[in-house]
């Protein structure tokens, strides 16, 4: 993804200084943080927004008529409006605050229980994070529906779309897929997938955990029905996320959790529901989290998501090309256009040993199944090492990564 030709080039080195945590040594070496697909670091603007909220405005939302409650409610609802703008939702009511992607996906799967019947099918892909697989397994178990899978082609990590229309025609009610794979780095053609699903009258759910903080997202242009993401993977705080849903669908859905805030009126035996989105936000929400997420969205958009995508995509492609020269390496995901991460296996070394080796050099990587166990089983490997990039990573850090992985290959490979 390229930023517009006349867009100013961000000063990446200056931006790096916005992230206080990066300025440290680990095991005596400068920290090289390459675990951004798990969680990203937070700029000072986000940390300060949290401190400012707690020092000046903290109160519960919607319930009080006093000044602080008014301020907290205003800040919380302003964050909702900002999130709507961030993904170009038609109205703020289409934004539900959640704990993160996982909760958003569970909310849909749970509330669809009454709408799915035995013999219906739910379509996902073979590259799902467990968060976008297990909730659908649970829904299938509750309803007697079955799960269908769009296959992954192989190590190149692409979706095989040749049979998609035939799959969608098999009584599929919901098609859920990742925008960017957290294990492979594949950027899936979300626009095409939503359009093809729509032609079959199938509801689409986009898992945008790995894309929302990296690429521009326009839910109306995509034509998706639902889209979920996590604040902590896009420079925001942990504990806050967004579920977008088309308003007509949200209105028709059952509530998720019961409790305060989500009701209109309660009697001993029964209740009626509050308006969307409050119907889906039972209990005291993560108000500070929403405030922090608002600051994160402002921060990212001041840089520009096309520029961020171009930057971390380039780092990932460079890392892929550099690592391809390491003896005994097996790289996963597409060789060309990709999201900002690289996943690989090293002959003779377990991923955890590679991660420990890199950690001694100050490099933070992740090793394991990355919550995509069925994918790795299909590709015949149990664990990979993953380097994932964000806006504050540098070409010099890619050099350092390639150097250390080369050393690891020689150390473990003999
Ligand atoms: N979907 C995808 C594609 C993800 O990468 C993740 C988290 C989730 C859903 C769940 O997000 P959460 O914020 O609710 O936990 N991925 C990872 C990862 O790759 N390493 O740690 C977490």
Coordinates of C-alpha atoms and ligand atoms in Angstrom, one line a residue:
X1 CA 0.0 0.0 0.0
X2 CA 1.5 3.4 -1.1
X3 CA 0.7 6.7 0.5
X4 CA -0.4 9.5 -1.9
X5 CA 2.6 10.9 -3.9
X6 CA 2.2 14.4 -2.4
X7 CA 1.9 13.1 1.3
X8 CA 4.7 14.4 3.5
X9 CA 7.2 11.6 4.5
X10 CA 7.0 11.1 8.3
X11 CA 10.2 11.6 10.3
X12 CA 10.3 8.0 11.5
X13 CA 13.3 8.5 13.8
X14 CA 11.5 11.5 15.5
X15 CA 8.4 9.4 15.9
X16 CA 10.4 6.7 17.6
X17 CA 11.2 9.1 20.4
X18 CA 7.5 9.3 21.2
X19 CA 7.7 5.8 22.7
X20 CA 9.4 6.0 26.0
X21 CA 9.7 2.3 26.5
X22 CA 11.9 1.8 23.5
X23 CA 14.7 3.8 25.1
X24 CA 16.2 1.0 27.1
X25 CA 18.7 -1.9 27.0
X26 CA 17.8 -5.5 27.5
X27 CA 20.6 -7.9 28.5
X28 CA 23.0 -5.1 27.9
X29 CA 21.8 -4.5 24.3
X30 CA 19.6 -1.8 22.9
X31 CA 16.0 -3.1 22.9
X32 CA 14.7 -4.2 19.4
X33 CA 11.0 -4.7 19.9
X34 CA 9.6 -7.0 17.2
X35 CA 6.6 -8.4 18.9
X36 CA 4.1 -5.9 17.7
X37 CA 1.6 -8.4 16.4
X38 CA 1.1 -9.5 20.0
X39 CA 0.9 -6.0 21.3
X40 CA 2.3 -2.6 20.3
X41 CA 4.0 0.0 22.4
X42 CA 2.3 3.2 23.5
X43 CA 3.3 6.8 22.5
X44 CA 3.5 9.4 25.2
X45 CA 0.3 11.0 23.8
X46 CA -1.6 7.9 24.8
X47 CA 0.0 7.5 28.2
X48 CA -0.6 11.2 29.0
X49 CA -4.3 11.0 27.9
X50 CA -4.8 8.1 30.4
X51 CA -3.0 10.1 33.2
X52 CA -5.0 13.3 32.4
X53 CA -8.3 11.4 32.4
X54 CA -7.6 9.8 35.8
X55 CA -6.1 13.0 37.3
X56 CA -9.0 15.3 36.1
X57 CA -12.1 13.7 34.8
X58 CA -12.6 10.2 36.2
X59 CA -16.2 9.3 37.1
X60 CA -18.7 6.7 35.9
X61 CA -20.5 7.3 32.6
X62 CA -24.1 7.9 31.7
X63 CA -25.3 7.6 35.3
X64 CA -24.4 10.8 37.1
X65 CA -25.5 14.3 36.5
X66 CA -22.5 15.9 38.2
X67 CA -19.7 17.6 36.4
X68 CA -17.2 14.8 36.4
X69 CA -19.7 12.2 35.2
X70 CA -20.6 14.6 32.4
X71 CA -17.0 14.9 31.4
X72 CA -16.4 11.2 31.6
X73 CA -19.5 10.5 29.5
X74 CA -18.6 13.2 27.0
X75 CA -15.0 11.7 26.6
X76 CA -16.3 8.2 26.3
X77 CA -18.9 9.1 23.6
X78 CA -16.3 11.3 21.8
X79 CA -14.1 8.2 21.6
X80 CA -17.0 6.3 20.1
X81 CA -17.5 9.0 17.4
X82 CA -13.8 9.1 16.7
X83 CA -13.8 5.3 16.3
X84 CA -16.7 5.6 13.8
X85 CA -14.7 8.1 11.9
X86 CA -11.5 6.0 12.1
X87 CA -13.2 3.1 10.1
X88 CA -15.8 5.3 8.3
X89 CA -18.8 3.8 10.0
X90 CA -22.0 5.5 9.0
X91 CA -23.0 6.5 12.6
X92 CA -21.3 6.3 16.1
X93 CA -24.1 3.9 17.2
X94 CA -22.5 1.2 15.0
X95 CA -19.5 1.2 17.4
X96 CA -19.6 -1.1 20.4
X97 CA -16.7 -0.9 22.8
X98 CA -15.4 -4.3 23.9
X99 CA -12.3 -5.6 25.7
X100 CA -10.7 -6.4 22.3
X101 CA -11.1 -8.4 19.2
X102 CA -11.7 -11.7 21.0
X103 CA -14.7 -10.2 22.9
X104 CA -16.1 -8.6 19.8
X105 CA -16.0 -11.9 17.9
X106 CA -17.5 -13.8 20.8
X107 CA -20.3 -11.2 21.0
X108 CA -21.4 -11.9 17.5
X109 CA -21.1 -15.7 17.8
X110 CA -23.1 -15.7 21.1
X111 CA -25.8 -13.4 20.0
X112 CA -26.3 -15.3 16.7
X113 CA -27.3 -18.4 18.6
X114 CA -31.0 -17.7 18.0
X115 CA -30.5 -17.1 14.3
X116 CA -28.6 -20.2 13.3
X117 CA -30.3 -23.5 12.7
X118 CA -29.2 -27.1 12.4
X119 CA -27.9 -27.6 8.8
X120 CA -26.7 -24.0 8.5
X121 CA -23.0 -23.5 8.0
X122 CA -20.4 -21.0 9.2
X123 CA -17.5 -20.4 6.8
X124 CA -14.0 -19.4 8.1
X125 CA -10.5 -19.8 6.7
X126 CA -7.7 -22.2 7.6
X127 CA -5.6 -19.2 8.8
X128 CA -7.8 -18.1 11.6
X129 CA -6.5 -17.0 15.0
X130 CA -8.2 -19.2 17.6
X131 CA -10.3 -16.1 18.5
X132 CA -11.9 -16.2 15.1
X133 CA -12.4 -20.0 15.2
X134 CA -13.3 -21.2 18.7
X135 CA -16.3 -18.8 19.1
X136 CA -17.7 -20.2 15.8
X137 CA -17.0 -23.8 17.0
X138 CA -19.0 -23.0 20.1
X139 CA -21.8 -21.5 18.1
X140 CA -21.9 -24.6 15.8
X141 CA -22.0 -26.8 18.9
X142 CA -24.9 -24.8 20.4
X143 CA -27.0 -24.8 17.2
X144 CA -26.1 -27.9 15.2
X145 CA -24.5 -25.8 12.4
X146 CA -21.3 -27.0 10.7
X147 CA -18.0 -25.3 10.0
X148 CA -16.6 -24.9 6.5
X149 CA -13.1 -23.7 5.7
X150 CA -11.5 -21.7 2.9
X151 CA -8.2 -23.6 2.3
X152 CA -4.7 -22.0 2.5
X153 CA -2.6 -22.8 -0.5
X154 CA 0.7 -23.8 1.3
X155 CA 3.8 -22.1 2.7
X156 CA 3.0 -19.0 0.6
X157 CA 0.1 -18.4 2.9
X158 CA -2.6 -17.4 0.4
X159 CA -6.3 -18.2 0.5
X160 CA -7.4 -20.6 -2.3
X161 CA -10.4 -18.8 -3.5
X162 CA -11.2 -21.1 -6.5
X163 CA -13.9 -22.9 -4.6
X164 CA -15.2 -19.9 -2.6
X165 CA -18.5 -19.5 -4.4
X166 CA -19.3 -23.2 -4.1
X167 CA -18.5 -23.0 -0.4
X168 CA -20.7 -19.9 0.1
X169 CA -23.6 -21.7 -1.6
X170 CA -23.5 -24.5 1.0
X171 CA -26.1 -22.8 3.3
X172 CA -23.5 -20.5 4.8
X173 CA -24.9 -17.8 7.1
X174 CA -21.7 -16.2 8.3
X175 CA -18.3 -15.8 6.6
X176 CA -15.5 -14.7 9.1
X177 CA -12.0 -14.1 8.0
X178 CA -8.8 -12.2 9.0
X179 CA -7.9 -9.0 7.2
X180 CA -4.2 -9.7 7.8
X181 CA -3.0 -13.1 9.1
X182 CA -1.1 -12.9 12.4
X183 CA 0.9 -16.0 11.5
X184 CA 1.6 -15.6 7.8
X185 CA 1.4 -11.8 7.2
X186 CA -1.0 -12.4 4.3
X187 CA -3.2 -9.4 3.4
X188 CA -6.5 -11.0 2.4
X189 CA -8.6 -9.3 -0.4
X190 CA -11.3 -8.2 2.1
X191 CA -13.2 -6.1 -0.5
X192 CA -13.5 -9.1 -2.9
X193 CA -14.4 -11.5 0.0
X194 CA -17.2 -9.3 1.3
X195 CA -18.6 -8.7 -2.2
X196 CA -18.6 -12.4 -3.0
X197 CA -20.3 -13.2 0.3
X198 CA -22.9 -10.5 -0.2
X199 CA -23.9 -12.0 -3.6
X200 CA -24.8 -15.1 -1.6
X201 CA -26.6 -13.2 1.1
X202 CA -23.9 -14.2 3.6
X203 CA -23.1 -12.0 6.6
X204 CA -19.4 -11.0 6.8
X205 CA -17.2 -10.7 9.8
X206 CA -13.7 -9.1 9.4
X207 CA -11.1 -9.8 12.0
X208 CA -9.1 -6.6 11.8
X209 CA -6.9 -7.3 14.8
X210 CA -3.7 -7.1 12.7
X211 CA -4.9 -4.4 10.2
X212 CA -6.8 -1.7 12.0
X213 CA -3.6 0.1 13.3
X214 CA -1.7 -0.5 10.0
X215 CA -4.0 0.1 7.0
X216 CA -6.8 2.6 6.3
X217 CA -10.1 0.8 6.9
X218 CA -13.4 2.0 5.4
X219 CA -16.2 -0.4 6.5
X220 CA -18.7 1.2 4.1
X221 CA -16.4 0.7 1.1
X222 CA -15.5 -2.8 2.3
X223 CA -19.2 -3.6 2.6
X224 CA -18.6 -5.8 5.6
X225 CA -21.4 -6.5 8.2
X226 CA -19.0 -6.7 11.2
X227 CA -15.4 -5.8 11.9
X228 CA -13.5 -6.2 15.2
X229 CA -10.2 -4.9 16.4
X230 CA -8.1 -4.3 19.6
X231 CA -6.8 -1.0 20.9
X232 CA -3.6 -2.5 22.2
X233 CA -2.4 -3.7 18.8
X234 CA -2.6 -0.1 17.4
X235 CA -0.7 2.0 20.0
X236 CA -3.7 2.1 22.4
X237 CA -4.2 0.7 25.8
X238 CA -5.0 -3.0 26.7
X239 CA -8.5 -3.8 27.7
X240 CA -10.4 -1.8 25.0
X241 CA -11.5 -2.8 21.5
X242 CA -14.1 -2.0 19.0
X243 CA -16.8 -4.1 17.3
X244 CA -18.4 -2.4 14.3
X245 CA -21.7 -3.8 13.2
X246 CA -24.2 -2.5 10.7
X247 CA -26.9 -0.7 12.6
X248 CA -29.9 -2.7 11.2
X249 CA -28.1 -6.0 12.2
X250 CA -27.3 -4.7 15.7
X251 CA -30.9 -3.6 16.2
X252 CA -32.1 -7.1 15.3
X253 CA -29.6 -9.0 17.5
X254 CA -30.1 -10.3 21.0
X255 CA -28.1 -8.7 23.8
X256 CA -24.7 -10.2 24.8
X257 CA -24.2 -9.8 28.6
X258 CA -26.9 -8.6 31.0
X259 CA -26.4 -5.9 33.6
X260 CA -26.4 -2.2 34.1
X261 CA -26.4 0.2 31.2
X262 CA -27.8 -2.3 28.7
X263 CA -31.4 -2.1 29.8
X264 CA -34.3 0.3 29.2
X265 CA -36.6 -1.0 32.0
X266 CA -36.3 -3.9 34.4
X267 CA -39.0 -5.8 36.2
X268 CA -38.5 -8.7 38.5
X269 CA -39.4 -11.2 35.8
X270 CA -38.2 -9.5 32.6
X271 CA -36.5 -6.5 31.0
X272 CA -36.4 -4.5 27.9
X273 CA -33.2 -3.4 26.2
X274 CA -31.5 -0.1 25.8
X275 CA -30.8 1.4 22.4
X276 CA -27.8 0.3 20.3
X277 CA -24.9 0.4 21.1
X278 CA -25.7 0.5 24.8
X279 CA -27.6 -2.8 24.5
X280 CA -24.3 -4.5 24.0
X281 CA -22.3 -2.6 26.8
X282 CA -23.4 -4.1 30.1
X283 CA -21.7 -2.8 33.2
X284 CA -19.1 0.0 33.7
X285 CA -17.0 0.1 30.5
X286 CA -13.3 0.8 30.2
X287 CA -13.7 4.5 30.1
X288 CA -10.1 5.3 30.4
X289 CA -9.3 2.7 27.7
X290 CA -11.7 4.5 25.3
X291 CA -10.0 7.8 26.1
X292 CA -6.6 6.2 25.5
X293 CA -7.8 4.6 22.3
X294 CA -9.1 8.0 21.1
X295 CA -5.6 9.4 21.6
X296 CA -4.1 6.5 19.7
X297 CA -6.4 7.0 16.7
X298 CA -5.4 10.7 16.6
X299 CA -1.8 9.7 16.9
X300 CA -1.9 7.2 14.0
X301 CA -3.9 9.5 11.8
X302 CA -1.5 12.4 12.3
X303 CA 1.1 10.1 10.8
X304 CA -1.2 8.6 8.2
X305 CA -2.1 4.9 8.0
X306 CA -1.0 4.6 4.3
X307 CA 2.4 5.8 5.4
X308 CA 2.5 3.3 8.3
X309 CA 1.4 0.5 6.0
X310 CA 4.1 1.4 3.5
X311 CA 6.7 1.6 6.3
X312 CA 6.1 -1.7 8.2
X313 CA 5.2 -3.5 4.9
X314 CA 8.7 -2.5 3.6
X315 CA 10.4 -3.6 6.8
X316 CA 8.7 -7.0 6.5
X317 CA 9.6 -7.5 2.8
X318 CA 13.2 -6.5 3.6
X319 CA 13.3 -8.9 6.5
X320 CA 11.8 -11.7 4.3
X321 CA 14.4 -11.1 1.6
X322 CA 17.3 -11.0 4.2
X323 CA 16.1 -14.0 6.1
X324 CA 15.7 -16.0 2.9
X325 CA 19.5 -16.2 2.8
X326 CA 19.8 -17.8 6.2
X327 CA 20.8 -21.5 6.0
X328 CA 18.1 -23.9 7.0
X329 CA 15.3 -21.3 7.1
X330 CA 11.7 -22.0 6.0
X331 CA 9.7 -18.8 5.5
X332 CA 5.9 -18.6 5.6
X333 CA 3.5 -16.2 3.9
X334 CA 3.7 -14.4 0.5
X335 CA 7.1 -13.2 -0.8
X336 CA 5.7 -10.0 -2.2
X337 CA 3.0 -7.7 -0.8
X338 CA 2.5 -8.5 2.9
X339 CA 1.5 -7.1 6.3
X340 CA 4.3 -6.1 8.7
X341 CA 5.4 -9.4 10.0
X342 CA 7.6 -12.4 9.1
X343 CA 7.2 -16.0 10.3
X344 CA 9.8 -18.7 9.9
X345 CA 11.2 -22.0 11.1
X346 CA 14.9 -22.8 11.5
X347 CA 16.1 -26.4 10.8
X348 CA 17.3 -28.0 14.0
X349 CA 16.0 -25.4 16.4
X350 CA 12.8 -25.0 18.3
X351 CA 11.1 -21.6 17.9
X352 CA 11.4 -21.0 21.7
X353 CA 15.2 -21.6 21.5
X354 CA 15.5 -19.1 18.7
X355 CA 13.4 -16.6 20.7
X356 CA 15.6 -17.1 23.7
X357 CA 18.8 -16.7 21.6
X358 CA 17.4 -13.4 20.2
X359 CA 16.3 -12.2 23.6
X360 CA 20.0 -12.5 24.8
X361 CA 20.7 -10.0 22.0
X362 CA 18.0 -7.6 23.1
X363 CA 15.6 -8.6 20.3
X364 CA 11.9 -9.3 21.4
X365 CA 10.4 -12.0 19.1
X366 CA 7.6 -14.4 19.6
X367 CA 7.8 -18.2 19.2
X368 CA 5.0 -20.8 19.2
X369 CA 1.8 -21.5 17.4
X370 CA 0.6 -17.9 17.5
X371 CA -2.9 -19.2 18.2
X372 CA -3.2 -20.7 14.8
X373 CA -2.6 -24.4 15.6
X374 CA -4.7 -25.9 12.8
X375 CA -2.8 -23.9 10.2
X376 CA 0.6 -25.1 11.4
X377 CA -0.7 -28.7 11.6
X378 CA -1.8 -28.4 8.0
X379 CA 1.7 -27.0 7.0
X380 CA 3.4 -29.8 9.0
X381 CA 5.1 -27.6 11.6
X382 CA 4.2 -27.0 15.3
X383 CA 5.8 -23.7 15.9
X384 CA 7.4 -20.7 14.2
X385 CA 9.5 -17.7 15.2
X386 CA 7.8 -14.4 14.3
X387 CA 9.2 -10.9 13.9
X388 CA 6.4 -8.2 13.7
X389 CA 7.0 -4.6 12.9
X390 CA 5.4 -1.2 13.6
X391 CA 5.9 2.4 12.8
X392 CA 8.8 2.8 15.2
X393 CA 10.9 0.0 13.8
X394 CA 13.9 0.8 11.6
X395 CA 15.9 -0.7 8.7
X396 CA 18.8 -1.0 11.1
X397 CA 16.7 -3.2 13.3
X398 CA 15.9 -5.5 10.3
X399 CA 19.7 -5.7 9.8
X400 CA 20.2 -6.6 13.4
X401 CA 17.4 -9.3 13.2
X402 CA 18.9 -10.9 10.1
X403 CA 22.4 -10.9 11.7
X404 CA 21.2 -12.6 14.9
X405 CA 19.0 -15.1 13.1
X406 CA 21.9 -16.0 10.9
X407 CA 24.0 -16.6 14.1
X408 CA 21.2 -18.7 15.6
X409 CA 21.0 -20.8 12.5
X410 CA 24.8 -21.5 12.7
X411 CA 24.6 -22.1 16.5
X412 CA 21.7 -24.6 16.4
X413 CA 22.4 -26.0 12.9
X414 CA 26.0 -26.7 13.7
Ligands
LIG1 N1 -7.3 -12.1 15.6 C1 -6.0 -12.0 15.2 C2 -5.8 -12.0 13.7 C3 -5.0 -11.7 16.1 O1 -3.8 -11.6 15.7 C4 -5.3 -11.7 17.5 C5 -4.2 -11.6 18.5 C6 -6.6 -11.8 17.9 C7 -7.6 -12.0 16.9 C8 -7.1 -11.6 19.3 O2 -6.8 -10.3 19.7 P1 -7.0 -9.9 21.3 O3 -6.5 -8.5 21.4 O4 -8.5 -10.1 21.6 O5 -6.2 -10.9 22.1 N2 -3.0 -12.0 18.1 C9 -1.9 -12.2 18.9 C10 -0.7 -12.7 18.4 O6 -0.5 -12.9 17.2 N3 0.2 -12.9 19.4 O7 -0.4 -12.5 20.5 C11 -1.7 -12.2 20.2

